mmCIF file of C-alpha atoms and ligand atoms in Angstrom:
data_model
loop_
_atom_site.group_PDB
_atom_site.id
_atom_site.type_symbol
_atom_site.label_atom_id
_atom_site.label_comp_id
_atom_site.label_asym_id
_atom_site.label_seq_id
_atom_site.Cartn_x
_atom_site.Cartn_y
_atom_site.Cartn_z
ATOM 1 C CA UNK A 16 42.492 96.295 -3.902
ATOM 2 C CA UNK A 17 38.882 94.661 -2.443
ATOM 3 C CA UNK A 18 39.729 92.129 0.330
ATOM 4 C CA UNK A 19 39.292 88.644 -1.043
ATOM 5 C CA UNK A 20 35.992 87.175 -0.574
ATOM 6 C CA UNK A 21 36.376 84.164 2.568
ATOM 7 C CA UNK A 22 34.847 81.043 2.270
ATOM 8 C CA UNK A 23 34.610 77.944 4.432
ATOM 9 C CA UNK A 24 35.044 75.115 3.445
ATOM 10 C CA UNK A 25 32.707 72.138 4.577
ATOM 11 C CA UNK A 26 34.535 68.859 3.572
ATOM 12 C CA UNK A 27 37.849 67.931 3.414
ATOM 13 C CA UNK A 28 38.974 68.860 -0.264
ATOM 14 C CA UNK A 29 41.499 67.303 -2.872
ATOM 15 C CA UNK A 30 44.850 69.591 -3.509
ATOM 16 C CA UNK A 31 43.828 70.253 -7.152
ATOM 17 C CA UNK A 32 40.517 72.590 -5.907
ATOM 18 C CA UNK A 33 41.714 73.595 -2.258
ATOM 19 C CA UNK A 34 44.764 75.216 -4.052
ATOM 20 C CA UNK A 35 43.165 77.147 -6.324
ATOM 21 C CA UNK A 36 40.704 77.808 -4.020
ATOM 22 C CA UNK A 37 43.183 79.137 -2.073
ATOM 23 C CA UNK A 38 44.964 81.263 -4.526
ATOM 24 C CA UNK A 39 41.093 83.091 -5.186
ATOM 25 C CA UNK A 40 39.794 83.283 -1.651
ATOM 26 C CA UNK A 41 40.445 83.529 2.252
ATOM 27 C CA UNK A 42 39.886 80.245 2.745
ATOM 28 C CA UNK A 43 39.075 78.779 6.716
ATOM 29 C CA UNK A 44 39.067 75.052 5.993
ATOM 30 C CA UNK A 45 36.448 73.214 8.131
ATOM 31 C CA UNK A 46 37.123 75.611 10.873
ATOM 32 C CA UNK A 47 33.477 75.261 12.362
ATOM 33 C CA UNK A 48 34.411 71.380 13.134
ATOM 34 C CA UNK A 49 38.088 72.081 13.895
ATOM 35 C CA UNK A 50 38.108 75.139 16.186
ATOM 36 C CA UNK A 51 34.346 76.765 17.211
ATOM 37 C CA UNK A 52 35.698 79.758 19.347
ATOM 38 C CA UNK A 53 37.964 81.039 15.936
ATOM 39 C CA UNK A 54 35.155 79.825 13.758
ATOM 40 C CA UNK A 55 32.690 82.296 15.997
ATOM 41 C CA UNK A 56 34.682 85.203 15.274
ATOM 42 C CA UNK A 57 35.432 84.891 11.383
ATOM 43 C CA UNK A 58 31.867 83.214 10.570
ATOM 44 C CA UNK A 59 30.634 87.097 10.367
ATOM 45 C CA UNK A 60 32.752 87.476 7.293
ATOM 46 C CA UNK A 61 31.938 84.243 5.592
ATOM 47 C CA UNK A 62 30.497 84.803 1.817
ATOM 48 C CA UNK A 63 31.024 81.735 0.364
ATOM 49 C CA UNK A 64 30.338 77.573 1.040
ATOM 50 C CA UNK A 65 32.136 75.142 -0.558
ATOM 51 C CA UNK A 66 32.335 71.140 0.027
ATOM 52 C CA UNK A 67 31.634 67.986 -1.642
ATOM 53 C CA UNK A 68 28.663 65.887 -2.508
ATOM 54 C CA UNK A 69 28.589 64.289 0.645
ATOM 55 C CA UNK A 70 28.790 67.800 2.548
ATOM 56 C CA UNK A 71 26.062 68.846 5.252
ATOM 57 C CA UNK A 72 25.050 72.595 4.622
ATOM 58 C CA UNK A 73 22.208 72.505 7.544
ATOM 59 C CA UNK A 74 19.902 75.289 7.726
ATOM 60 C CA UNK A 75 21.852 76.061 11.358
ATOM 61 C CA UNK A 76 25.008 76.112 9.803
ATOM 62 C CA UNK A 77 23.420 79.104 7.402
ATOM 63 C CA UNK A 78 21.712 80.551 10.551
ATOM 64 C CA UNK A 79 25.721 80.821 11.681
ATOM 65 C CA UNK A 80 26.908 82.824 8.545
ATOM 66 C CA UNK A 81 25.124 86.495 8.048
ATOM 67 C CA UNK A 82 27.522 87.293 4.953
ATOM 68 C CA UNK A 83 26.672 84.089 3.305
ATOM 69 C CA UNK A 84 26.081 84.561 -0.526
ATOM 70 C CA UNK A 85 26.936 81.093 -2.460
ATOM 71 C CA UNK A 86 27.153 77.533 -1.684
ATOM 72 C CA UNK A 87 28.885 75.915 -4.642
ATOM 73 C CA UNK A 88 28.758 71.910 -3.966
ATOM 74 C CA UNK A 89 31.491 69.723 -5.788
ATOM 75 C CA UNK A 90 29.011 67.006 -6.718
ATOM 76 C CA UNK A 91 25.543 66.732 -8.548
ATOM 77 C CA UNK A 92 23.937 65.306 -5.556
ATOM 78 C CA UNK A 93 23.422 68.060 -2.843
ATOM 79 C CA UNK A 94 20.967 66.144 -0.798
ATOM 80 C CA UNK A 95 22.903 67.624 2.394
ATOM 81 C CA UNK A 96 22.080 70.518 1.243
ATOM 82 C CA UNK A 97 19.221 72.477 2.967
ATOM 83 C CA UNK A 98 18.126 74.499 -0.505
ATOM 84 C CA UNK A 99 14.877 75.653 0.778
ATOM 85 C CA UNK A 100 16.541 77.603 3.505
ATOM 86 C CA UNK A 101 18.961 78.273 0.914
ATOM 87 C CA UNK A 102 16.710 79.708 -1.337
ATOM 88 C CA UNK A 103 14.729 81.597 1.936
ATOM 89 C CA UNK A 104 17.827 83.755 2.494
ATOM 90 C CA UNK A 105 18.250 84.268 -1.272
ATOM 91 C CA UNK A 106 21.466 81.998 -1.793
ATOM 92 C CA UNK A 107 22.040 80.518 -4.764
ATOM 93 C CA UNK A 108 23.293 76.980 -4.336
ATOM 94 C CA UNK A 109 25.635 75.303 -7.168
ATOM 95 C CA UNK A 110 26.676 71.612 -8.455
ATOM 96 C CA UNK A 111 28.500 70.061 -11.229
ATOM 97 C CA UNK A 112 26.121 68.122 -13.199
ATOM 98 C CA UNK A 113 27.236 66.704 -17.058
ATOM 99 C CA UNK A 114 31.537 66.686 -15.806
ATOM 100 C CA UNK A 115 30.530 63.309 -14.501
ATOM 101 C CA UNK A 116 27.881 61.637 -16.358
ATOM 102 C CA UNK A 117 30.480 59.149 -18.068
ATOM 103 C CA UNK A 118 32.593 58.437 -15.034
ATOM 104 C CA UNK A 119 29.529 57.071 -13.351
ATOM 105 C CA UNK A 120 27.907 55.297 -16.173
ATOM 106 C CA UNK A 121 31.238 53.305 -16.576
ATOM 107 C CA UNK A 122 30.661 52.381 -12.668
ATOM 108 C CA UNK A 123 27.164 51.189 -13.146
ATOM 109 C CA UNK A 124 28.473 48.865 -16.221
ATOM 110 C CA UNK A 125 31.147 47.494 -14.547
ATOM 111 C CA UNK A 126 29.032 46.882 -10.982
ATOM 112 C CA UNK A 127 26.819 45.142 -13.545
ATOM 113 C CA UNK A 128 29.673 43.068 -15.387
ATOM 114 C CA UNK A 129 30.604 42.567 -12.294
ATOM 115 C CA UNK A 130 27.966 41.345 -10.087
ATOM 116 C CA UNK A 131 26.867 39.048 -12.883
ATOM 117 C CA UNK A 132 29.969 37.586 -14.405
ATOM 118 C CA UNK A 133 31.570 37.631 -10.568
ATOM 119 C CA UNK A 134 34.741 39.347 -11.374
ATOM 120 C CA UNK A 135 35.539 40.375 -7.856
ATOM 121 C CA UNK A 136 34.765 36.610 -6.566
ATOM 122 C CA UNK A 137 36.816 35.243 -9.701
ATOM 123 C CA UNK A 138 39.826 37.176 -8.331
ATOM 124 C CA UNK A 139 40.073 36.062 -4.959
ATOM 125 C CA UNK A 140 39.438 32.450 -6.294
ATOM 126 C CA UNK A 141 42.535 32.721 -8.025
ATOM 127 C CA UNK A 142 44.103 34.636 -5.664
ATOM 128 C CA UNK A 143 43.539 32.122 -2.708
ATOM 129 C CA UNK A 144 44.910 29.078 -4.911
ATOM 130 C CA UNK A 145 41.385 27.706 -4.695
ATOM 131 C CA UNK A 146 41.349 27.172 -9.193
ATOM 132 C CA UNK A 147 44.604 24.809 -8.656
ATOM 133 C CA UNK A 148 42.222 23.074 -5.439
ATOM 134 C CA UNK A 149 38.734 22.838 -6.119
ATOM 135 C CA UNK A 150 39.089 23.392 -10.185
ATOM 136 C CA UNK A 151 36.875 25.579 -12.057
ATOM 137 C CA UNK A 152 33.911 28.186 -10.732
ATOM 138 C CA UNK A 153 30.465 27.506 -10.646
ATOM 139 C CA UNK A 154 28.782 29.022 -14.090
ATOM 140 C CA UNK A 155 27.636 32.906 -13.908
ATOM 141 C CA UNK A 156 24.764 34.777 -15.647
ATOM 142 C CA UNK A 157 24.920 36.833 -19.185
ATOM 143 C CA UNK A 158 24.891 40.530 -19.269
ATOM 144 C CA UNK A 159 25.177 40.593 -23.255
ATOM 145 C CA UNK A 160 20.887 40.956 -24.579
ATOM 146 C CA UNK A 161 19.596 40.826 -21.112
ATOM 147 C CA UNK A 162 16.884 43.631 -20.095
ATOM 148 C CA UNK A 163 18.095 46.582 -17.880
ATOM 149 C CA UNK A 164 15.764 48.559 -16.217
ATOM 150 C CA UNK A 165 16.997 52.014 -15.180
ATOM 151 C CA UNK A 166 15.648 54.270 -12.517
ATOM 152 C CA UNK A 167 16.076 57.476 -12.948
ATOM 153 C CA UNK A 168 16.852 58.080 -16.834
ATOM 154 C CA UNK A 169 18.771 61.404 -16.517
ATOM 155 C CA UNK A 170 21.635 63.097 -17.536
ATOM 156 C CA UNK A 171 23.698 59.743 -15.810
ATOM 157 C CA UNK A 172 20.949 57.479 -16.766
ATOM 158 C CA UNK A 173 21.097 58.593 -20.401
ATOM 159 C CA UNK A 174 24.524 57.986 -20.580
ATOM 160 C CA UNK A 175 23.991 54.197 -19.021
ATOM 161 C CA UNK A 176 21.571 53.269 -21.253
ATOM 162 C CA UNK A 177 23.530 54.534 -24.162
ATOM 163 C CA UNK A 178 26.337 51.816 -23.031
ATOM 164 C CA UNK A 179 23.746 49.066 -22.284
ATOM 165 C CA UNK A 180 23.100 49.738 -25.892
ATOM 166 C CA UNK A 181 26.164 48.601 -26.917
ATOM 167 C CA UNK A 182 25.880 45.770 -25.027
ATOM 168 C CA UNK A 183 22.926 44.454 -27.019
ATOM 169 C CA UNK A 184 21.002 45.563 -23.770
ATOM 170 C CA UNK A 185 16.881 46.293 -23.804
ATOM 171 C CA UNK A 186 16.192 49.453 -21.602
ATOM 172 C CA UNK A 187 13.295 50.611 -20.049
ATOM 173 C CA UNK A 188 12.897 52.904 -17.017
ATOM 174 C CA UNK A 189 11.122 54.546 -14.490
ATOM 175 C CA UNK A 190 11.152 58.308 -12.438
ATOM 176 C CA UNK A 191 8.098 60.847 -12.024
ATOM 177 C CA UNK A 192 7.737 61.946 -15.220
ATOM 178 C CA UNK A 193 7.368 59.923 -18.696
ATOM 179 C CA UNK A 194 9.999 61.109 -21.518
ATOM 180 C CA UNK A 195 8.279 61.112 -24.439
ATOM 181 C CA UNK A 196 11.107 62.386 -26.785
ATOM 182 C CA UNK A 197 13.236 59.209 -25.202
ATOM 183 C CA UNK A 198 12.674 56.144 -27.232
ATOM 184 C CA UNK A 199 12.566 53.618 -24.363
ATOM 185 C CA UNK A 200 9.489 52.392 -22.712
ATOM 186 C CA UNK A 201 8.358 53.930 -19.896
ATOM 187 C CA UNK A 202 7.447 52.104 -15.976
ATOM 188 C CA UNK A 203 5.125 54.292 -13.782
ATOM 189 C CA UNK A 204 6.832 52.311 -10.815
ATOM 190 C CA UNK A 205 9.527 50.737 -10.063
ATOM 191 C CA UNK A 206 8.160 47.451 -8.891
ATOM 192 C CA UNK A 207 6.394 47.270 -12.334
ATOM 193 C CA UNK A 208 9.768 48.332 -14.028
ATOM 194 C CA UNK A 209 11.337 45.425 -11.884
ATOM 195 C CA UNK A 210 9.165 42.790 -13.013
ATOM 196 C CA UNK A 211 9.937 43.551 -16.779
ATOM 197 C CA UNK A 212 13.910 43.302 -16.074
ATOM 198 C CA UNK A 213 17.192 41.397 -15.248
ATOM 199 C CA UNK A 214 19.274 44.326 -14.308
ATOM 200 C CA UNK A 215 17.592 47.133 -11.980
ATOM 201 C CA UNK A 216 19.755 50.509 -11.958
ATOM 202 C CA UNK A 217 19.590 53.380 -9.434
ATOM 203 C CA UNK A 218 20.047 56.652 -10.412
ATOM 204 C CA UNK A 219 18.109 59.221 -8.827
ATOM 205 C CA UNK A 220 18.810 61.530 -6.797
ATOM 206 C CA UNK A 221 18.733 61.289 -2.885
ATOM 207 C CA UNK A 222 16.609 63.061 -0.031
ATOM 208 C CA UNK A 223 13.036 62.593 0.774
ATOM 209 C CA UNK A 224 11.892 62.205 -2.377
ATOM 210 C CA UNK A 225 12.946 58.790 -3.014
ATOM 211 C CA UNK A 226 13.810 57.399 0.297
ATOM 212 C CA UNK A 227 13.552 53.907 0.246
ATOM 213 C CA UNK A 228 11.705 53.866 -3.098
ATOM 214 C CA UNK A 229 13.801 50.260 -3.570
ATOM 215 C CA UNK A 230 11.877 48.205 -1.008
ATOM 216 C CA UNK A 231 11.227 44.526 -0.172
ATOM 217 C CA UNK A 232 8.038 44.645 -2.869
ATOM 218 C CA UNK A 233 10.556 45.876 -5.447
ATOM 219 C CA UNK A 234 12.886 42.808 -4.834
ATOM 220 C CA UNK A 235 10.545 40.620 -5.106
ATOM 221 C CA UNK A 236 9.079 41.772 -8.133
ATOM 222 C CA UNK A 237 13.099 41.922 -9.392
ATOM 223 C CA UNK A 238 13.291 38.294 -8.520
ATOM 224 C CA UNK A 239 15.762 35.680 -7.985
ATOM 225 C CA UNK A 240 17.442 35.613 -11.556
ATOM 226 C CA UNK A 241 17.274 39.545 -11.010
ATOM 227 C CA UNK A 242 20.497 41.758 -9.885
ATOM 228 C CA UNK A 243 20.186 45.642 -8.652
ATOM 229 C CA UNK A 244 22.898 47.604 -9.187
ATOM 230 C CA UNK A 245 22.870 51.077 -6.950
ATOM 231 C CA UNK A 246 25.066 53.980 -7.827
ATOM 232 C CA UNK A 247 22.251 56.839 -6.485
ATOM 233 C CA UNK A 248 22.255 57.278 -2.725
ATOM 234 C CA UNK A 249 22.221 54.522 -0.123
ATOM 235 C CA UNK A 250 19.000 56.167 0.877
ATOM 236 C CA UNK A 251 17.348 55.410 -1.993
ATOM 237 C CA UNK A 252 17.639 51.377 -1.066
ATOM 238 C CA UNK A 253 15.906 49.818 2.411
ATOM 239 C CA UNK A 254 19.484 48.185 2.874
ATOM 240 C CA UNK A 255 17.523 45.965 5.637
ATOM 241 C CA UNK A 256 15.235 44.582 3.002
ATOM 242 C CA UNK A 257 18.232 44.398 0.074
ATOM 243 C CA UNK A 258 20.342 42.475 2.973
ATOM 244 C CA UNK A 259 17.207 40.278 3.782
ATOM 245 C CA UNK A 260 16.285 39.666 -0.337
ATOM 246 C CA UNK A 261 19.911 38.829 -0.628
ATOM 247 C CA UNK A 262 20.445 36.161 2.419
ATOM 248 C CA UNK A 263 17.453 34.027 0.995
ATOM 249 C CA UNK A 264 18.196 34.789 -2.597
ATOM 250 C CA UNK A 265 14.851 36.516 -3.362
ATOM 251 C CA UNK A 266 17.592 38.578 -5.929
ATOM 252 C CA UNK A 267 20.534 37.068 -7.667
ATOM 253 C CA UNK A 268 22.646 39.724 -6.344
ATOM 254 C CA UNK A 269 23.886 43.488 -6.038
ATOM 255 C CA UNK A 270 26.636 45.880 -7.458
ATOM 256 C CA UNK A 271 26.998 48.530 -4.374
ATOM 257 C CA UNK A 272 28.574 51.988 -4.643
ATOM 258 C CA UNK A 273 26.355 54.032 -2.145
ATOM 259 C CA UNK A 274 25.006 53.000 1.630
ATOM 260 C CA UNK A 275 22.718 54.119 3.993
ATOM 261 C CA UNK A 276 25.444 55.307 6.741
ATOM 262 C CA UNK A 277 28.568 55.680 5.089
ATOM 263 C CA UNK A 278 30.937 54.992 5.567
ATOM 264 C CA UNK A 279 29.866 52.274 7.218
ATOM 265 C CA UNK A 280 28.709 48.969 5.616
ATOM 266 C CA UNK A 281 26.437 46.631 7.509
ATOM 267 C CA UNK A 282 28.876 43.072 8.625
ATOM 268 C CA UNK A 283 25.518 41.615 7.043
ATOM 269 C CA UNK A 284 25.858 42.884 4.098
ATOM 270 C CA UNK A 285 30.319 42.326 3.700
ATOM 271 C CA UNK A 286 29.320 38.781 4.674
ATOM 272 C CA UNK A 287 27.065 37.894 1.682
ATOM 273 C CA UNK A 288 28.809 35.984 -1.173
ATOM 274 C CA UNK A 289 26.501 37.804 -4.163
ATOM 275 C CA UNK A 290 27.382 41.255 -3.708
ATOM 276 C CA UNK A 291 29.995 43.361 -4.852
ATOM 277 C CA UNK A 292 30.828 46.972 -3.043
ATOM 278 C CA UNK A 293 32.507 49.887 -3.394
ATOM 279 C CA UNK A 294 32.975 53.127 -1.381
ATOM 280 C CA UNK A 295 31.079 55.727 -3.112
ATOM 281 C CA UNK A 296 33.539 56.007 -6.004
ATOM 282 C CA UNK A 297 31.644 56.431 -9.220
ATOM 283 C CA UNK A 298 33.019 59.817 -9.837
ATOM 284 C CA UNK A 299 36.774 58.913 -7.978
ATOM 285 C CA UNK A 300 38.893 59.278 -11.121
ATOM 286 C CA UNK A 301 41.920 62.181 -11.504
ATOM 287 C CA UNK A 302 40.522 63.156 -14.228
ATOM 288 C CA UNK A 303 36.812 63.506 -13.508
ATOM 289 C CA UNK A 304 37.281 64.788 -9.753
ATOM 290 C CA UNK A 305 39.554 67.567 -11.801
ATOM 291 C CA UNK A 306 36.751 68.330 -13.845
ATOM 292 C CA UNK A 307 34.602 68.503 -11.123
ATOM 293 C CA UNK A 308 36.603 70.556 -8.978
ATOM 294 C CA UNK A 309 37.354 72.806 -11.680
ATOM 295 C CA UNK A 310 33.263 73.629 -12.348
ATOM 296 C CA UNK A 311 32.816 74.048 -8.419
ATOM 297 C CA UNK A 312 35.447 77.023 -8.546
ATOM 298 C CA UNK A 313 34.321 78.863 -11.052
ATOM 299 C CA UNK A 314 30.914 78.724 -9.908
ATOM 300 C CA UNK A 315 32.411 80.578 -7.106
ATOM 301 C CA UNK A 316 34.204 82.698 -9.096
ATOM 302 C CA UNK A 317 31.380 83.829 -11.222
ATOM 303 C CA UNK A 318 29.364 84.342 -8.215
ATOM 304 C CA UNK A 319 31.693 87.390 -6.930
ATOM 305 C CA UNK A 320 32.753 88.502 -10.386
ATOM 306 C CA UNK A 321 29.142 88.792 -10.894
ATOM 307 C CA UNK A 322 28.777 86.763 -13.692
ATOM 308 C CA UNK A 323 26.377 84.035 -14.212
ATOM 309 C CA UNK A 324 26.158 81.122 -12.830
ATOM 310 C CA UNK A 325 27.403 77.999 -14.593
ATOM 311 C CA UNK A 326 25.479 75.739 -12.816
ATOM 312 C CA UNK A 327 22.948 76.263 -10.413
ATOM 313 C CA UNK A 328 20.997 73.389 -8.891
ATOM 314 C CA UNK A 329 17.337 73.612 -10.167
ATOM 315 C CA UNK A 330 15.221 74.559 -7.288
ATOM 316 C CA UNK A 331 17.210 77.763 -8.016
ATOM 317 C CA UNK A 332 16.566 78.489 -11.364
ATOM 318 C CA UNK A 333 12.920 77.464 -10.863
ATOM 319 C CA UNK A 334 12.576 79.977 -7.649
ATOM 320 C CA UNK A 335 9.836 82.452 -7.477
ATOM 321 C CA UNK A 336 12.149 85.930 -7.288
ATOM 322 C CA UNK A 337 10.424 88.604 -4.760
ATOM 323 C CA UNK A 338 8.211 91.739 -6.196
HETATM 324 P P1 LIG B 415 19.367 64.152 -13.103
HETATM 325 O O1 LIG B 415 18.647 65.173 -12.316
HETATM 326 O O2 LIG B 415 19.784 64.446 -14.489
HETATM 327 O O3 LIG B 415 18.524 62.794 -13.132
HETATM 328 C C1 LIG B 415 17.810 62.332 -12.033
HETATM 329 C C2 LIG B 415 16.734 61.373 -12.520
HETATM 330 O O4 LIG B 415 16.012 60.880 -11.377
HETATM 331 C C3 LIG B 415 15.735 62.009 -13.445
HETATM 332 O O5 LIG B 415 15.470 61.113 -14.485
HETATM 333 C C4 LIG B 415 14.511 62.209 -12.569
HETATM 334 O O6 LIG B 415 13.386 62.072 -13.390
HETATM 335 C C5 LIG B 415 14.617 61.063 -11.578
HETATM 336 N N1 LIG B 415 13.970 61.386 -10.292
HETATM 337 C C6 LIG B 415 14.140 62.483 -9.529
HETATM 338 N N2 LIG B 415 13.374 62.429 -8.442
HETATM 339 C C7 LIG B 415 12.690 61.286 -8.512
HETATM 340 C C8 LIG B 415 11.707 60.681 -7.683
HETATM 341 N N3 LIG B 415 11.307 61.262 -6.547
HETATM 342 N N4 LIG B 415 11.210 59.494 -8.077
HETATM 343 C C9 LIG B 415 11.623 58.909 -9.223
HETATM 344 N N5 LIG B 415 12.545 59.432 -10.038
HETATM 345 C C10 LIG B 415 13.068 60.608 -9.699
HETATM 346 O O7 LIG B 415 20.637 63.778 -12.195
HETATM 347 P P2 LIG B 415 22.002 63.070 -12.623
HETATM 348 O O8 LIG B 415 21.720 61.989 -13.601
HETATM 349 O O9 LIG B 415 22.996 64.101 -12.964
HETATM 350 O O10 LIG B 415 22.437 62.444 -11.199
HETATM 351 C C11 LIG B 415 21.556 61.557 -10.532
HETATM 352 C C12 LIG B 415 22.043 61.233 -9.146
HETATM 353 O O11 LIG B 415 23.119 60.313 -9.197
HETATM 354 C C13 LIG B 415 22.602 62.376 -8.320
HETATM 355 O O12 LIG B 415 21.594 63.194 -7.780
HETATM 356 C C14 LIG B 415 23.361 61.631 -7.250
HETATM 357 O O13 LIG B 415 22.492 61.311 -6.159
HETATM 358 C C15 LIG B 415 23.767 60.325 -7.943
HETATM 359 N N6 LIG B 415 25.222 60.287 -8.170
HETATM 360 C C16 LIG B 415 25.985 59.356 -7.512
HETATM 361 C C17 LIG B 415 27.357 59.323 -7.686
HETATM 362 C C18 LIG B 415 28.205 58.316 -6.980
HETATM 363 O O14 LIG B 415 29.355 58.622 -6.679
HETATM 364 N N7 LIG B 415 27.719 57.111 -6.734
HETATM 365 C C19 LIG B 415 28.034 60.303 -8.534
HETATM 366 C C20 LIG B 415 27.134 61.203 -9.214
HETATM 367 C C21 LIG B 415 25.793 61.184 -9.017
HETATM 368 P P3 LIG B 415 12.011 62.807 -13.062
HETATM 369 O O15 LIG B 415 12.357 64.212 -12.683
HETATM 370 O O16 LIG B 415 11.197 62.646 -14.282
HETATM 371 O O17 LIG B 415 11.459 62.003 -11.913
#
């Protein structure tokens, strides 16, 4: 019987996919950071990439593997990802869009219910015997009817407006391209978009393409009855300006799941009182990472059985094929 195909692994992953990863391939987990003179001699026979969303697959890490056919990310963000020189050598790179659209629509909601109604404040105030001391909190804002503003209406996007809907919620959003066949009304910027709205929503993806798109001009068009709520990329937000708007209230406040260095989070920005954060965790659920994990193994596993893809990112499907 064939040898089975090895792949390295480029982030440290859960059980549920590194077992069954292991069961399907020769798997050398994160040996190019853990042991360079054994990674040297096996990187000849590497086929196969696999990490998470977060994972770097530089263009000299590819330069490293000859073999290299498939780099199957668990994540729909692959912004580490170098897919032109990806695409250059003729390797398809995968994701796992749709698994997690809900999962991180639920986290945008409840960064929004909680930013505004100050659940995460209301806790400790309990918690710290400060209700029994200084009686009840100061009065927060209403979610229920207020205007959201998403950037970024995709496949997550979609599925946060379709909640805001419930929650008596106007929507309108922004991103390159008008959607005619959606039925909300379309921003050609995001400062304009922020004007119009009392909840701003990230969700693009990251990279170059919308680096800092949420800027000090944007905040102050959001305005200081105004909260932004970022479950994108950190990159997507200049955290300097967001920490700035904050401090002098320019905006109300912000819901935080993504940061420009993670994991680390500005003192500035722990300090503030109208902020609530969390550590990149939109998709952290058993039963969505599962899903997740699940999509990013048999991408690999259709790659050597020859089958098609199940999920290629799009740069790959929209590649110009040689001849
Ligand atoms: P989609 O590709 O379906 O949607 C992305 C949206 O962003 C589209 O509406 C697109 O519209 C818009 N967009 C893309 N580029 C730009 C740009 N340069 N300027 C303005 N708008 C832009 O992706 P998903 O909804 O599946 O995922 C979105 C992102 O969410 C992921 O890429 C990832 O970064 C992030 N994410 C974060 C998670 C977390 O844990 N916090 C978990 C999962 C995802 P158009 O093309 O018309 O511009």
């Amino acid at each position: 019987t064939a040898a089975r195909p090895a792949v390295l692994t480029v982030a440290k992953l859960p059980p549920f996919y590194l077992e069954p990863l292991k069961s399907a391939f020769e798997v050398h987990d994160r040996l190019h950071e853990t042991d360079p003179a054994a990674f040297a001699r096996i990187a000849p026979t590497i086929r196969g990439v696999t990490g998470g969303g977060e994972s770097m697959v530089p263009r000299a890490l590819m330069d490293q593997l000859p073999a290299l056919e498939v780099v199957s990310i668990m994540g729909v963000g692959y912004d580490k990802v170098d897919v032109p020189a990806a695409i250059e050598r003729n390797i398809p790179v995968t994701h796992t869009p749709n698994v997690l659209n809900d999962e991180v629509a639920d986290l945008a909601i409840g960064l929004m219910l909680s930013v505004a109604r100050r659940i995460p404040q209301s806790d400790r105030y309990v918690r710290e015997g400060l209700w029994a001391t200084q009686g009840n909190m100061p009065l927060a804002r209403k979610m229920s009817g207020a205007r959201l503003g998403i950037v970024g209406l995709g496949r997550i996007g979609q599925a946060i407006a379709r909640r805001a809907a419930a929650f008596g919620m106007s929507i309108a959003y922004t991103g390159r391209t008008q959607r005619a066949e959606l039925p909300y009304p379309y921003f050609a910027s995001a400062k304009a978009l922020a004007a119009e709205v009392d909840f701003l929503v990230c969700i693009t993806p990251g990279g170059e393409g919308t680096r800092k798109m949420i800027d000090r001009e944007v905040l102050e068009a959001l305005g200081p009855r105004g909260f932004l709520v970022n479950v994108a990329r950190g990159s997507v937000v200049d955290e300097a300006a967001l920490i700035d708007a904050l401090q002098r209230n320019v905006i109300a406040g912000a819901g935080l799941d993504v940061f420009e260095d993670e994991p680390r989070v500005p003192q500035a920005l722990r300090d503030l009182p109208n902020v609530v954060l969390t550590p990149h965790m939109a998709s952290a659920t058993h039963e969505t990472r599962q899903a997740m994990a699940d999509l990013a193994l048999d991408n690999l596993k259709a790659h050597f059985s020859g089958a098609p893809l199940l999920s290629p990112v799009p740069e790959w499907q929209a590649r110009k094929t040689p001849g």
